[in-house]
XYZ file of C-alpha atoms in Angstrom:
783
model
C 51.764 175.388 202.508
C 54.577 173.443 201.234
C 57.237 174.407 199.850
C 57.850 173.956 195.839
C 60.023 171.432 194.973
C 63.218 172.602 193.417
C 63.630 172.062 189.415
C 67.329 170.036 189.391
C 69.654 171.754 187.500
C 70.728 170.342 184.471
C 74.078 168.509 184.714
C 76.415 171.097 182.823
C 79.183 168.600 182.741
C 77.894 165.998 180.817
C 76.215 168.729 178.032
C 79.553 169.217 178.096
C 81.330 166.713 177.322
C 78.450 165.477 174.889
C 78.727 169.356 172.329
C 82.628 168.414 172.541
C 82.244 165.280 171.290
C 80.200 166.656 168.272
C 82.383 169.440 167.837
C 85.093 167.506 168.041
C 83.471 165.027 164.879
C 82.343 167.078 162.751
C 84.721 169.459 162.633
C 87.124 166.164 161.890
C 84.460 165.598 159.222
C 84.419 168.002 157.704
C 88.622 168.688 158.197
C 88.987 165.451 156.454
C 86.835 165.943 153.758
C 88.641 169.950 153.115
C 91.802 168.024 153.410
C 90.193 165.497 150.000
C 89.143 168.458 148.394
C 92.507 170.569 148.960
C 94.068 166.991 148.338
C 92.030 166.807 145.174
C 93.016 170.035 143.743
C 96.104 170.013 144.306
C 96.521 173.276 146.936
C 98.603 171.072 149.428
C 101.582 170.148 147.428
C 100.816 166.729 146.441
C 100.732 165.830 143.219
C 97.861 163.644 141.663
C 97.448 161.968 139.320
C 95.009 162.882 136.180
C 92.268 161.223 136.060
C 92.863 159.639 132.479
C 95.931 158.558 134.282
C 94.029 156.561 136.969
C 91.240 155.059 134.896
C 94.139 153.969 132.731
C 97.198 153.471 135.217
C 100.164 152.394 133.023
C 102.888 149.776 133.610
C 105.274 148.595 132.345
C 104.405 145.102 130.938
C 106.299 141.847 129.552
C 106.203 140.948 126.126
C 104.394 137.068 126.319
C 105.837 134.785 124.246
C 103.503 131.674 123.793
C 103.867 127.601 122.559
C 101.729 126.616 120.004
C 100.148 124.373 123.364
C 99.241 127.645 125.148
C 102.154 127.780 127.940
C 104.599 130.477 128.268
C 107.829 130.270 126.469
C 109.774 133.191 128.233
C 108.639 137.262 128.065
C 111.138 139.797 127.059
C 111.353 142.804 129.884
C 113.220 145.198 131.597
C 112.064 145.591 135.074
C 108.742 144.368 135.353
C 108.834 140.581 134.469
C 104.868 141.317 134.792
C 101.969 139.354 132.388
C 98.412 140.405 133.961
C 95.745 138.187 135.168
C 91.940 138.681 135.040
C 89.913 138.031 138.089
C 88.664 134.758 136.612
C 91.471 133.099 136.495
C 92.759 133.890 140.394
C 91.856 130.964 142.155
C 89.044 131.199 145.624
C 91.805 130.021 147.934
C 93.829 132.688 146.665
C 91.564 135.782 147.164
C 90.616 133.811 150.109
C 93.207 134.641 151.519
C 94.474 137.854 150.087
C 90.905 139.008 152.332
C 91.349 137.277 155.506
C 95.177 138.156 155.688
C 95.175 142.250 154.698
C 91.534 143.228 154.545
C 89.170 141.689 156.517
C 86.374 144.253 155.689
C 87.398 144.772 151.961
C 84.009 143.688 150.631
C 82.332 146.511 152.563
C 83.963 150.056 152.801
C 84.852 152.665 150.467
C 88.524 152.542 150.079
C 89.234 153.726 153.966
C 88.509 150.723 156.565
C 87.549 153.234 159.380
C 87.063 150.722 162.373
C 90.986 149.869 161.015
C 92.192 153.267 160.772
C 89.979 153.998 164.711
C 91.851 150.275 166.346
C 95.395 151.407 164.685
C 94.932 155.093 166.207
C 94.007 153.359 169.483
C 96.470 151.049 169.506
C 99.489 152.818 167.933
C 99.275 150.460 165.276
C 100.276 147.359 167.704
C 97.684 145.572 166.405
C 98.064 145.924 162.559
C 97.784 148.625 160.548
C 94.648 150.489 158.571
C 95.840 150.311 154.725
C 92.947 148.764 153.119
C 94.319 146.201 149.717
C 92.556 149.437 147.700
C 95.349 151.675 149.739
C 97.456 149.295 149.046
C 97.051 148.918 145.227
C 96.526 153.695 145.628
C 100.554 152.797 147.510
C 101.674 150.690 144.578
C 100.488 152.891 141.247
C 101.075 156.591 142.554
C 102.621 156.945 145.756
C 105.704 154.259 145.907
C 107.864 153.740 148.991
C 107.037 154.934 152.625
C 108.770 157.612 153.320
C 110.916 157.789 156.311
C 109.933 161.813 156.201
C 107.412 161.933 158.927
C 105.704 164.889 157.375
C 106.007 163.318 153.738
C 104.857 160.084 154.942
C 101.730 161.828 155.970
C 101.169 163.552 152.859
C 101.604 160.037 151.035
C 99.013 158.466 153.595
C 96.452 161.400 152.667
C 97.500 161.207 148.640
C 96.744 157.442 149.315
C 93.116 157.369 150.962
C 91.822 160.343 148.139
C 93.048 157.804 146.031
C 92.083 154.603 147.465
C 88.289 156.185 147.164
C 88.642 156.925 143.640
C 89.771 153.597 142.589
C 86.408 152.466 144.661
C 84.918 154.417 142.351
C 86.206 153.860 139.615
C 86.602 149.746 139.555
C 84.487 146.926 141.233
C 86.120 145.502 144.087
C 87.147 142.063 141.732
C 89.289 144.404 139.384
C 91.036 146.234 142.665
C 92.045 142.769 144.123
C 93.215 141.487 140.756
C 95.388 145.136 139.738
C 96.442 144.571 143.306
C 97.959 140.932 143.107
C 99.398 142.611 139.471
C 101.244 144.779 140.550
C 102.821 143.455 143.511
C 106.423 142.078 143.059
C 106.608 138.962 144.285
C 110.946 139.011 144.066
C 113.296 137.292 142.263
C 111.691 138.665 138.988
C 108.178 137.815 140.306
C 106.197 140.849 139.315
C 102.532 140.210 139.627
C 100.462 137.109 140.615
C 101.047 134.987 136.959
C 105.062 135.247 137.152
C 105.345 134.797 140.924
C 102.871 130.795 140.510
C 104.958 130.184 137.861
C 108.281 131.143 139.077
C 108.126 129.941 142.233
C 105.980 126.853 142.328
C 105.847 126.555 138.384
C 102.442 126.679 137.893
C 99.710 129.647 136.606
C 97.546 131.021 139.314
C 94.603 129.662 138.601
C 96.432 126.042 139.438
C 97.467 127.342 143.194
C 96.615 124.750 146.179
C 95.896 126.448 149.182
C 98.479 126.414 150.752
C 100.812 127.543 148.287
C 98.598 131.020 147.833
C 99.344 131.411 151.808
C 102.520 131.552 150.678
C 102.141 134.246 148.065
C 99.767 135.767 150.096
C 102.267 135.491 152.848
C 104.924 137.411 151.109
C 102.893 140.752 150.181
C 103.727 141.859 153.586
C 106.974 142.330 152.637
C 108.423 140.044 150.020
C 112.557 141.460 150.491
C 111.352 139.742 154.322
C 109.544 137.483 153.362
C 112.068 135.707 150.886
C 110.711 132.134 150.538
C 114.360 130.973 149.251
C 116.209 132.271 151.478
C 114.225 132.449 154.441
C 112.308 128.647 154.113
C 111.339 128.898 158.369
C 110.220 132.577 158.632
C 108.041 132.040 155.075
C 106.483 128.834 156.263
C 105.773 130.319 159.330
C 104.416 133.112 158.082
C 102.575 130.559 155.753
C 100.632 129.764 158.362
C 99.527 132.468 159.918
C 97.754 133.181 156.616
C 96.124 129.431 156.665
C 95.814 130.408 160.004
C 93.691 133.951 159.424
C 91.541 132.089 156.345
C 90.543 129.785 159.374
C 89.577 132.158 161.657
C 87.388 134.382 158.895
C 85.831 130.341 157.734
C 87.060 130.152 154.112
C 89.352 127.118 155.974
C 88.193 124.872 158.702
C 90.402 124.152 162.089
C 91.352 120.887 161.156
C 91.715 121.759 156.846
C 94.006 124.831 158.917
C 95.678 121.997 161.226
C 96.608 119.729 158.626
C 97.953 122.466 155.835
C 100.258 124.028 158.653
C 101.720 120.512 159.798
C 103.016 120.347 155.488
C 106.342 121.088 154.301
C 106.755 124.545 152.516
C 107.950 122.815 148.409
C 109.101 125.932 146.661
C 109.605 124.603 143.155
C 111.714 127.164 142.128
C 111.670 128.241 138.353
C 113.981 130.966 137.890
C 113.061 133.312 134.780
C 115.750 135.590 132.625
C 115.993 136.464 129.379
C 119.401 133.171 129.785
C 117.333 130.407 131.850
C 114.074 128.340 131.003
C 112.422 127.153 127.640
C 113.987 128.133 124.819
C 116.736 130.330 125.182
C 118.271 130.183 121.945
C 114.375 130.761 119.963
C 113.367 133.487 122.285
C 116.749 135.330 121.380
C 115.821 134.337 117.327
C 112.033 135.620 118.217
C 114.198 139.135 119.815
C 115.299 140.088 116.022
C 112.361 138.694 114.387
C 110.550 141.208 116.328
C 113.172 143.996 116.429
C 112.610 143.392 112.643
C 108.845 143.945 112.717
C 108.730 146.777 115.049
C 111.348 148.684 112.745
C 108.612 148.139 109.584
C 105.583 148.160 112.331
C 104.609 151.610 113.831
C 102.948 152.088 116.361
C 99.842 153.415 115.679
C 98.787 157.367 116.777
C 95.514 156.733 119.088
C 98.351 154.302 121.351
C 99.651 157.210 122.970
C 103.169 157.458 123.964
C 105.835 156.012 122.283
C 105.946 155.927 117.872
C 107.258 152.480 118.485
C 106.866 149.599 119.710
C 108.777 148.906 122.737
C 109.307 145.072 123.199
C 109.969 145.466 126.976
C 106.978 147.396 128.302
C 103.983 147.827 125.533
C 103.234 144.231 126.910
C 102.736 142.484 123.617
C 101.622 139.099 122.865
C 103.664 136.808 120.242
C 101.732 133.863 119.261
C 104.430 130.863 117.755
C 104.801 127.325 115.903
C 107.150 126.188 119.180
C 106.018 122.647 121.539
C 106.821 123.259 124.817
C 106.536 119.802 125.430
C 108.285 118.790 121.799
C 110.725 121.509 122.388
C 111.347 119.978 125.827
C 112.230 116.578 124.920
C 114.725 118.034 122.569
C 116.541 120.006 125.073
C 116.066 116.388 126.932
C 117.787 114.888 124.316
C 120.100 117.419 123.626
C 121.439 117.206 127.037
C 121.393 113.045 127.634
C 123.477 112.633 124.529
C 126.005 115.192 124.653
C 126.285 114.484 128.091
C 128.155 111.084 128.052
C 129.350 112.484 123.781
C 131.472 115.026 125.548
C 133.038 112.753 128.480
C 133.539 110.287 125.751
C 135.388 113.376 123.669
C 137.420 113.965 126.545
C 138.309 110.421 127.606
C 140.305 111.046 123.735
C 141.880 113.996 124.292
C 143.936 113.722 127.074
C 146.957 115.466 126.942
C 148.901 111.925 127.038
C 146.690 110.994 123.669
C 146.076 113.892 122.778
C 149.252 116.880 123.536
C 147.517 119.455 121.180
C 144.099 118.976 122.527
C 141.242 119.785 121.314
C 143.143 120.107 118.576
C 143.644 117.273 116.085
C 145.685 117.507 112.901
C 147.127 121.168 113.773
C 150.989 121.831 113.922
C 152.078 124.288 117.258
C 151.313 127.349 115.791
C 148.186 126.880 113.726
C 147.053 126.086 117.186
C 148.350 129.544 118.165
C 146.796 131.074 115.443
C 143.025 129.808 116.859
C 144.298 131.035 120.815
C 145.644 134.625 119.067
C 142.192 134.774 117.201
C 139.840 133.580 119.818
C 141.979 136.169 122.571
C 140.757 138.526 120.157
C 137.434 138.710 119.533
C 136.532 137.588 123.187
C 134.639 139.915 125.366
C 137.376 140.801 127.372
C 139.829 141.674 125.508
C 136.722 144.641 123.404
C 135.747 145.773 126.763
C 139.283 146.045 127.275
C 140.354 147.505 124.811
C 137.354 150.256 124.932
C 138.529 151.082 128.908
C 141.954 152.467 127.353
C 144.184 149.732 128.169
C 147.171 148.877 125.852
C 147.756 146.182 123.806
C 150.343 144.514 126.303
C 148.067 145.205 129.122
C 145.111 143.172 127.958
C 147.527 140.563 126.469
C 149.097 140.603 130.868
C 145.501 140.067 131.876
C 144.795 137.342 129.732
C 147.432 135.035 131.681
C 146.540 136.043 134.278
C 144.225 133.177 136.559
C 141.126 134.437 138.126
C 138.166 132.920 139.726
C 135.378 132.346 137.046
C 132.191 129.662 136.607
C 131.949 127.987 133.478
C 130.313 125.464 132.451
C 130.034 121.566 133.462
C 128.215 119.017 132.210
C 128.529 117.329 135.391
C 127.858 120.204 137.905
C 124.482 121.648 139.880
C 122.621 123.579 137.457
C 125.632 122.380 134.825
C 128.353 125.047 136.333
C 130.602 124.861 138.424
C 133.045 127.177 139.949
C 136.809 127.810 139.490
C 140.627 129.465 138.708
C 142.129 129.698 136.286
C 143.558 132.392 132.965
C 141.095 133.052 130.580
C 143.571 131.858 127.942
C 142.760 128.827 129.656
C 139.264 129.334 129.678
C 139.331 129.866 126.209
C 141.091 126.142 125.304
C 138.283 124.880 127.749
C 135.445 126.644 125.900
C 136.348 125.227 122.564
C 136.936 121.882 123.809
C 133.002 121.478 123.918
C 131.407 119.589 121.324
C 128.069 122.213 119.965
C 124.908 120.931 118.563
C 121.514 122.143 117.031
C 118.599 120.935 116.264
C 115.216 122.057 114.176
C 111.799 119.802 114.134
C 109.412 120.786 111.714
C 106.127 120.048 110.536
C 106.129 119.489 107.346
C 103.065 119.524 105.933
C 102.466 123.976 107.316
C 105.767 124.670 107.839
C 105.352 125.091 111.442
C 108.564 124.542 113.834
C 107.881 123.124 117.084
C 110.959 123.063 118.479
C 114.255 124.194 118.621
C 117.746 123.830 119.962
C 120.902 126.578 118.685
C 123.173 125.078 121.363
C 124.156 122.811 124.057
C 123.310 125.937 127.273
C 122.496 129.526 126.213
C 124.021 131.283 129.622
C 127.807 129.929 128.319
C 127.396 129.506 124.623
C 124.737 131.998 123.632
C 125.641 131.226 118.914
C 122.684 130.015 117.742
C 124.718 126.757 115.843
C 119.990 126.456 114.210
C 120.395 129.947 112.444
C 123.841 131.325 112.780
C 125.891 128.906 111.571
C 126.025 127.153 108.761
C 128.822 123.966 108.332
C 128.972 121.466 105.515
C 126.083 119.871 105.334
C 127.885 116.472 103.622
C 126.086 113.469 102.402
C 123.060 114.749 103.714
C 122.996 116.761 99.914
C 123.052 113.619 98.266
C 119.279 113.123 98.768
C 119.190 116.751 96.381
C 121.685 114.701 93.357
C 119.209 111.849 93.546
C 116.587 114.224 93.145
C 117.302 115.782 90.381
C 118.535 112.316 89.080
C 115.674 110.613 89.567
C 112.936 113.765 88.431
C 115.755 114.844 85.327
C 116.060 111.574 84.121
C 113.075 109.698 85.670
C 115.295 107.058 86.915
C 113.761 104.758 90.093
C 114.846 103.299 93.550
C 115.593 100.163 92.111
C 117.879 101.149 88.351
C 121.619 100.060 88.912
C 124.935 101.588 88.805
C 128.198 100.163 89.603
C 130.595 101.064 92.727
C 133.843 101.291 90.454
C 136.116 104.577 90.639
C 134.708 107.188 88.563
C 136.391 110.356 87.478
C 134.629 113.683 86.012
C 137.379 115.096 83.671
C 139.153 118.338 83.574
C 137.110 121.623 82.477
C 133.747 119.460 82.455
C 131.191 121.056 84.744
C 133.244 123.730 85.418
C 135.689 121.595 86.566
C 139.097 123.158 86.816
C 140.482 120.322 87.574
C 139.818 116.171 86.994
C 137.099 114.777 89.882
C 137.764 111.399 91.191
C 135.984 111.172 94.353
C 136.642 107.818 96.714
C 134.599 105.786 98.824
C 134.248 106.514 102.736
C 136.455 103.661 102.816
C 138.198 104.076 100.485
C 137.837 100.636 98.161
C 134.964 100.094 95.876
C 133.130 96.688 95.434
C 132.943 96.754 92.352
C 129.178 95.692 93.030
C 125.966 96.687 90.656
C 124.147 98.871 93.463
C 120.520 99.834 93.377
C 119.832 103.897 93.709
C 118.354 102.207 97.369
C 121.344 101.040 98.315
C 123.857 103.342 97.465
C 121.974 106.065 99.039
C 121.628 104.430 101.953
C 125.508 103.531 102.177
C 126.157 106.170 101.119
C 128.060 105.489 98.060
C 130.700 108.142 96.736
C 130.741 106.624 93.305
C 127.260 106.521 92.603
C 126.586 110.068 93.893
C 130.012 111.216 91.381
C 128.079 109.331 89.047
C 124.254 110.962 89.176
C 125.335 114.772 89.482
C 127.776 113.714 85.870
C 124.797 112.866 84.376
C 122.516 115.687 85.489
C 124.972 118.056 85.942
C 125.495 120.610 88.784
C 123.464 123.778 87.485
C 120.382 121.807 87.774
C 121.071 120.340 91.456
C 121.718 123.791 92.337
C 118.335 124.604 90.461
C 116.293 121.836 92.497
C 117.791 123.326 95.810
C 117.340 126.906 95.743
C 113.906 126.269 95.022
C 113.874 123.766 98.707
C 115.348 127.104 100.319
C 119.079 126.857 100.164
C 118.976 130.433 98.444
C 122.908 130.893 98.884
C 125.572 130.963 96.624
C 126.638 127.350 95.884
C 129.476 126.384 92.936
C 127.932 124.816 90.184
C 130.583 121.887 90.545
C 130.151 118.361 90.419
C 131.867 118.170 94.331
C 129.233 119.755 95.161
C 127.394 115.449 95.534
C 129.241 115.093 98.574
C 127.986 117.866 100.555
C 131.008 120.921 100.083
C 128.506 123.484 101.058
C 127.787 125.321 103.992
C 124.270 124.476 104.940
C 122.730 125.227 108.542
C 119.781 123.471 110.092
C 117.124 126.093 109.467
C 118.553 125.827 106.022
C 118.083 121.569 105.366
C 114.955 121.300 108.224
C 113.060 122.917 105.489
C 114.143 121.441 102.141
C 113.776 117.863 103.415
C 110.152 119.150 104.789
C 109.092 119.004 101.126
C 110.355 115.619 100.517
C 107.456 114.630 102.986
C 104.893 116.982 101.555
C 104.654 115.386 98.335
C 107.107 118.223 96.826
C 105.985 121.232 98.144
C 108.454 123.281 100.153
C 106.812 125.133 102.590
C 109.240 127.686 104.732
C 109.430 127.578 108.334
C 107.477 129.211 110.303
C 108.273 130.724 114.146
C 104.791 133.390 114.846
C 102.068 132.905 114.039
C 100.138 135.911 115.158
C 101.121 139.344 117.437
C 98.446 141.508 119.565
C 98.946 143.976 121.785
C 97.962 143.813 125.656
C 94.580 144.498 124.803
C 93.984 141.302 122.059
C 94.317 143.907 119.337
C 95.656 141.607 116.357
C 98.567 143.873 115.399
C 100.499 140.598 112.646
C 99.239 137.310 111.168
C 101.384 134.655 108.735
C 101.236 134.106 105.227
C 102.746 130.702 104.409
C 104.884 130.944 102.377
C 104.835 127.808 99.450
C 106.322 126.655 96.283
C 106.232 123.529 93.849
C 108.746 122.174 93.551
C 109.223 118.372 92.527
C 106.335 115.951 91.601
C 104.348 114.089 94.129
C 106.026 111.154 92.406
C 109.361 111.909 92.789
C 109.015 113.258 95.953
C 108.043 109.582 97.602
C 110.021 107.624 95.446
C 112.695 109.582 97.351
C 110.793 109.447 101.049
C 110.581 105.487 99.399
C 115.266 106.281 99.050
C 115.429 107.533 101.918
C 113.092 105.030 104.272
C 116.115 102.545 103.178
C 118.893 104.184 105.403
C 117.100 103.379 108.470
C 116.815 99.287 106.359
C 120.302 97.950 106.640
C 121.916 101.895 105.751
C 123.543 104.235 108.684
C 120.438 104.969 110.472
C 119.189 101.322 110.622
C 120.597 101.482 114.689
C 117.525 103.318 114.812
C 116.166 99.781 115.234
C 118.265 98.514 117.841
C 117.602 98.575 121.381
C 121.108 98.076 122.316
C 122.112 100.080 125.162
C 125.661 100.239 126.535
C 126.407 98.943 129.806
C 128.119 101.507 132.055
C 129.990 99.424 134.496
C 131.428 97.147 131.525
C 132.483 100.097 128.854
C 135.036 103.712 130.587
C 134.237 104.779 126.933
C 131.191 105.787 126.763
C 128.162 107.153 124.769
C 124.249 107.071 124.700
C 124.018 103.609 122.793
C 120.983 102.774 120.561
C 118.218 102.342 123.155
C 115.248 102.880 120.414
C 113.754 100.030 118.778
C 111.490 102.497 116.132
C 109.968 99.633 114.093
C 107.759 102.495 112.009
C 108.059 103.838 108.497
C 111.166 106.420 108.844
C 113.274 108.207 106.155
C 116.507 109.563 107.052
C 120.629 109.890 106.004
C 123.613 110.891 107.965
C 126.162 112.629 107.421
C 129.806 112.819 108.365
C 132.197 115.226 106.982
C 135.757 115.385 106.393
C 137.703 113.921 109.034
C 134.897 113.782 111.045
C 134.171 117.552 111.596
C 130.057 118.036 111.773
C 127.706 114.904 111.688
C 124.771 115.141 111.056
C 120.956 113.523 111.307
C 118.684 114.953 108.731
C 115.763 112.155 110.017
C 111.220 111.852 108.674
C 108.213 110.299 109.601
C 105.459 111.701 107.960
C 104.597 114.662 109.893
C 107.343 115.757 111.055
C 110.651 116.915 109.749
C 113.940 116.820 111.830
C 117.375 118.350 111.645
C 120.042 118.145 113.963
C 123.799 119.169 113.866
C 126.722 118.305 116.084
C 130.597 119.353 115.801
C 133.050 121.834 116.943
C 133.565 125.285 117.552
C 136.655 125.342 115.019
C 136.801 121.729 112.221
C 139.883 120.902 113.710
C 137.985 120.242 117.009
C 137.129 116.785 116.293
C 137.166 113.078 116.322
C 140.029 110.751 115.585
C 138.134 107.882 114.125
C 134.888 107.601 112.499
C 133.973 105.316 115.441
C 132.172 108.393 117.333
C 132.770 111.085 114.824
C 130.012 109.892 112.160
C 126.636 111.503 112.055
C 125.751 107.970 113.018
C 126.777 108.890 116.561
C 127.084 112.308 116.741
C 123.767 113.405 116.118
C 121.281 110.414 114.876
C 121.738 108.942 119.135
C 119.800 113.202 119.409
C 116.992 112.373 116.967
C 116.194 109.011 118.004
C 115.937 109.929 122.074
C 113.726 113.275 121.235
C 111.313 111.000 118.708
C 111.137 108.852 121.456
C 110.167 110.923 124.432
C 107.004 112.238 121.282
C 105.609 108.902 120.749
C 105.261 108.354 124.824
C 102.916 111.127 124.393
C 100.221 110.524 122.477
C 98.844 114.141 122.927
C 101.355 115.088 120.512
C 99.690 113.601 117.377
C 103.574 112.199 115.607
C 102.572 109.639 112.927
C 103.916 106.600 113.145
C 102.246 105.618 109.862
C 103.240 105.307 106.547
C 103.822 108.061 103.813
C 101.444 108.647 101.597
C 101.787 106.805 98.497
C 100.198 109.003 95.409
C 97.681 107.128 93.012
C 98.573 105.734 89.831
C 102.626 106.024 91.187
C 104.473 106.439 87.817
C 108.163 105.478 89.555
C 109.457 101.865 90.471
C 110.003 101.790 94.346
C 109.414 98.342 94.849
C 112.546 96.057 93.756
C 111.696 93.036 94.997
C 109.238 93.380 91.722
C 111.212 92.063 88.395
C 110.950 93.828 85.462
C 111.111 91.756 82.432
C 111.313 94.357 80.139
C 114.186 97.014 79.682
C 111.489 99.834 81.139
C 112.470 103.963 79.489
C 113.423 104.747 82.808
C 116.696 102.412 83.079
C 120.149 103.968 83.056
C 120.859 103.938 79.627
C 124.700 104.886 78.874
C 126.654 108.315 79.321
C 126.885 109.415 75.706
C 122.994 109.290 75.351
C 122.344 111.593 78.215
C 124.954 114.342 77.199
C 122.209 116.847 76.238
C 120.609 116.658 80.390
C 123.645 118.425 81.487
C 122.137 121.611 81.759
């Protein structure tokens, strides 16, 4: 019998490998599961965040300042300039670039990419890491910078894994992408994708082009290393790598990739800081406004954390009345005119022309007194005194030359490096003329533009609202308004231009007051009120305040928002009281708004980070003048731009810079629309004003030196029509170029059944009740 075939023994080696594979596999899974459990229970020495904190991660959010046209004017922040945006505000090209470069299997894993992890182990990270977008988010929110200690690094990695899986359960994929891009620090104060898009490209995230998105995604690898401001070539290569990844995963074609990689990297750097950007002076005013509001409005208990709102951390949204386009036009107008006006001022104040420059009409002791006060009020003096330095050492430091960066209109960035003594720098800065302007919609009180100075980095005093200067002839319309209101005069009534004195002890006058005209002469002819205001005839204004009395003028002025103390004496008629631009614009607004004063408004609404309304403004209004009187005043001030000191607004004259050494802006305006306004010039040309109005916009401009002794020698350049009016002209010309702004070029609204004669071409046959009577018949009106 044949022997039975022998059975083959199983290959014990093969089953041995299978057995060990499963032991290792199951053991690995159990170990990972155990690690996850122990980590989540806090038994590995890893402090895990509470569930509530995971559900609502706490990040510092910048407070955003929003213009009336929906643009971000600036932000208040400490370390984090972060304003989050939702996923639907992210462009597809940005999301695609992120997925292609950082986590190609993002939509198919649950926080941990097993394939990527195994690849990283097998190749020791040489073919890419294994961190998913979710893990990177966990690291940013809860873990922090990777430790150089290997044991600690492993613990951090475990924490990332655990938190990544939790985040995946808590949030959608889209929410994770948005959180990640909102959290990342893109360097240069660019915290989060919105700040990065604004700072590096000057646009909102949804406006980013493919190549721009590739730059920002490329920075995610290491923003300090791939810094587009310092390492252009390196960042360009990194951008091209991102574009290559997008082509690899079919988000763009090879042809698109090649054309995009050939493009030069176009960075439009817009640094965001508290001292730079648009509306810097307004933002600093707003900081004070918000601090006051926060002190009076405690944070609700349900918000948790601090019992007071934080302007710097709570992500508030402040909705303002400022129009970003008009603000840019205003700042541009100030810059263009002041650059040339300053050049002329420097020209007139060379050492050979003015040995006491920039001061005029002062002796050496008076100049020394000004410089001494400036030195003792300087930051350097205060700092050294706080440090315990002796006065001798402090004074010595002001005469020692040192390196510094100073303001310069003609240098790049309006700054230049130089070496001078601190005392010389004080004198240097006093040489610069200052400017301020504010623009307001009279019907609503909404302030549309606010420029407090020529450069916030170097001149932080806000001349719109902090400073106050003599109003000069811009005060005269208040006198005329009182006369028309109280005496029922019309713009066509006449008074003589002859020397006029108000005797001592009348109207609180300690001695007789006999004002002179600007030219020091009297024509002797009869002036209509319209022509008298247009030509700023002082003698006529003196007669008017004598007839109505200073008290009635002060009463009207206070009802128009000029609430500071004003002496009830005749000399106020020529603008001796001090006011600021904010007050003057508010007051003039009543003329354009049919006699109704509306208090200027800068903030319309405040919201918390969730959109809950915390504050909403309520308009403050007051009926001050009748519609007829207000219209008569507008008609009077229209005369200023037709034959008066504002006539140059109607010109199209531009100086030839190659022909003239002493050059200012010229008058390249050519306005033909109705404009009401008033220029103002104070004694010695220390202050130049222009108040200009169209039906839906009132704008005030002031120009002058820090000290009243810093001024032009003559009225040629020192009058309001030369110093301030050109800024208004440039600003309005730019506004009219943008029809979307809706600035009116029509006539002021005329009341029905107007009772005051404004058309002086119509000759009245019979003497009307509103003709000017002899002074004796009107003494009873002086109250």
